[in-house]
XYZ file of C-alpha atoms in Angstrom:
135
model
C 89.750 100.090 126.926
C 86.841 101.723 125.066
C 89.236 103.440 122.612
C 91.041 100.178 121.878
C 87.723 98.445 121.175
C 86.533 101.350 119.004
C 89.832 101.218 117.058
C 89.447 97.582 116.499
C 86.039 97.961 115.244
C 86.860 100.704 112.806
C 89.791 98.734 111.538
C 87.635 95.590 111.026
C 84.872 97.524 109.367
C 87.354 99.174 107.036
C 88.784 95.806 106.153
C 85.409 94.257 105.307
C 84.260 97.286 103.331
C 86.907 96.574 100.841
C 85.655 93.167 100.194
C 82.498 94.124 98.346
C 82.815 97.680 97.030
C 79.853 100.108 96.491
C 79.061 100.633 92.870
C 79.379 104.326 92.268
C 79.093 104.538 88.505
C 77.731 102.421 85.729
C 81.037 102.858 83.893
C 82.524 100.572 86.488
C 80.581 97.719 84.839
C 82.859 98.125 81.812
C 86.072 97.902 83.722
C 85.892 94.187 84.720
C 85.266 91.081 82.618
C 83.219 89.209 85.364
C 81.086 91.116 87.933
C 79.140 89.911 90.947
C 76.480 92.726 91.512
C 74.558 92.459 94.685
C 71.460 94.590 95.411
C 70.602 95.401 99.084
C 68.126 97.597 100.973
C 68.473 99.100 104.312
C 66.946 97.115 107.193
C 66.919 93.822 105.191
C 68.142 90.993 107.491
C 68.706 88.632 104.525
C 70.900 91.267 102.869
C 73.087 91.422 105.965
C 73.187 87.621 106.255
C 74.183 87.249 102.575
C 76.885 89.993 102.884
C 78.361 88.065 105.878
C 78.123 84.860 103.854
C 80.034 86.344 100.901
C 82.578 88.216 102.916
C 83.577 85.178 105.104
C 85.386 83.404 102.274
C 83.971 83.892 98.821
C 85.198 87.416 98.108
C 88.645 86.472 99.378
C 88.726 83.198 97.414
C 87.661 84.760 94.128
C 88.844 88.354 94.335
C 91.377 87.741 91.445
C 88.696 86.358 89.203
C 85.628 88.371 89.878
C 84.877 92.022 90.847
C 82.283 92.185 93.695
C 80.054 95.196 93.890
C 76.975 96.083 95.903
C 74.159 98.627 95.112
C 71.925 100.151 97.787
C 68.226 100.563 96.966
C 67.490 104.251 96.609
C 71.065 105.296 95.715
C 71.689 107.319 92.703
C 73.519 104.500 90.866
C 70.469 102.148 91.588
C 68.146 104.640 89.819
C 70.534 104.931 86.918
C 70.930 101.139 86.706
C 67.212 100.530 86.589
C 66.537 103.460 84.074
C 69.333 102.866 81.800
C 69.954 99.101 81.760
C 66.290 98.245 82.507
C 67.161 95.325 84.858
C 64.540 94.424 87.328
C 65.211 94.023 91.033
C 62.480 91.568 92.122
C 63.641 90.627 95.744
C 66.264 91.777 98.196
C 69.049 90.709 98.169
C 69.234 90.064 94.472
C 72.474 89.374 92.515
C 73.414 89.584 88.909
C 76.513 88.102 87.542
C 77.631 90.080 84.567
C 80.101 89.344 81.934
C 81.497 91.876 79.267
C 80.873 90.848 75.672
C 82.912 91.691 72.595
C 81.418 95.197 72.545
C 82.486 95.892 76.114
C 78.828 95.800 77.238
C 77.714 93.968 80.349
C 75.482 90.930 79.726
C 73.680 89.009 82.480
C 74.958 85.358 82.659
C 73.294 84.507 85.977
C 70.579 85.866 88.262
C 70.427 84.853 91.996
C 67.209 85.628 93.838
C 67.344 86.061 97.478
C 69.844 84.967 100.024
C 72.034 82.100 99.006
C 74.730 80.010 100.873
C 78.342 79.950 100.249
C 78.018 76.437 98.765
C 75.371 77.644 96.234
C 77.531 80.497 95.084
C 80.600 78.350 94.795
C 78.711 75.815 92.818
C 77.732 78.584 90.326
C 81.301 79.862 90.205
C 82.936 76.527 89.717
C 80.416 74.451 87.795
C 78.521 77.020 85.579
C 81.054 79.683 85.209
C 84.002 77.256 85.265
C 86.150 79.447 87.383
C 89.306 77.742 88.775
C 90.853 79.144 92.096
C 94.544 79.299 92.655
C 95.510 77.143 95.526
């Protein structure tokens, strides 16, 4: 029974891990037209709540329109991001929505401070970014 439960937990965690990928290189920011980039830190309860809120439906609903990444405070890519792009991480979780410009450089089009609900994120996607989802 324990093996079955462990197997189910491993499968579940591997499925949810794909919903929001870990950013491993700044070059990934040039591979997608629209990016949802969430910054977390270990031990942050609001970061966990936000991740759960996003993975419940948002990432599934918008996966064909937006690339979802997360960056962990203290990681190598976190240091590169702050040093090379000079973006400030003011609070955790913090989210940047980035869009590629004509020169294939990422520009901030939206900043989200702290934990936000699914409804808030969907409002940004649908009303500010005018993203239509396929039904």
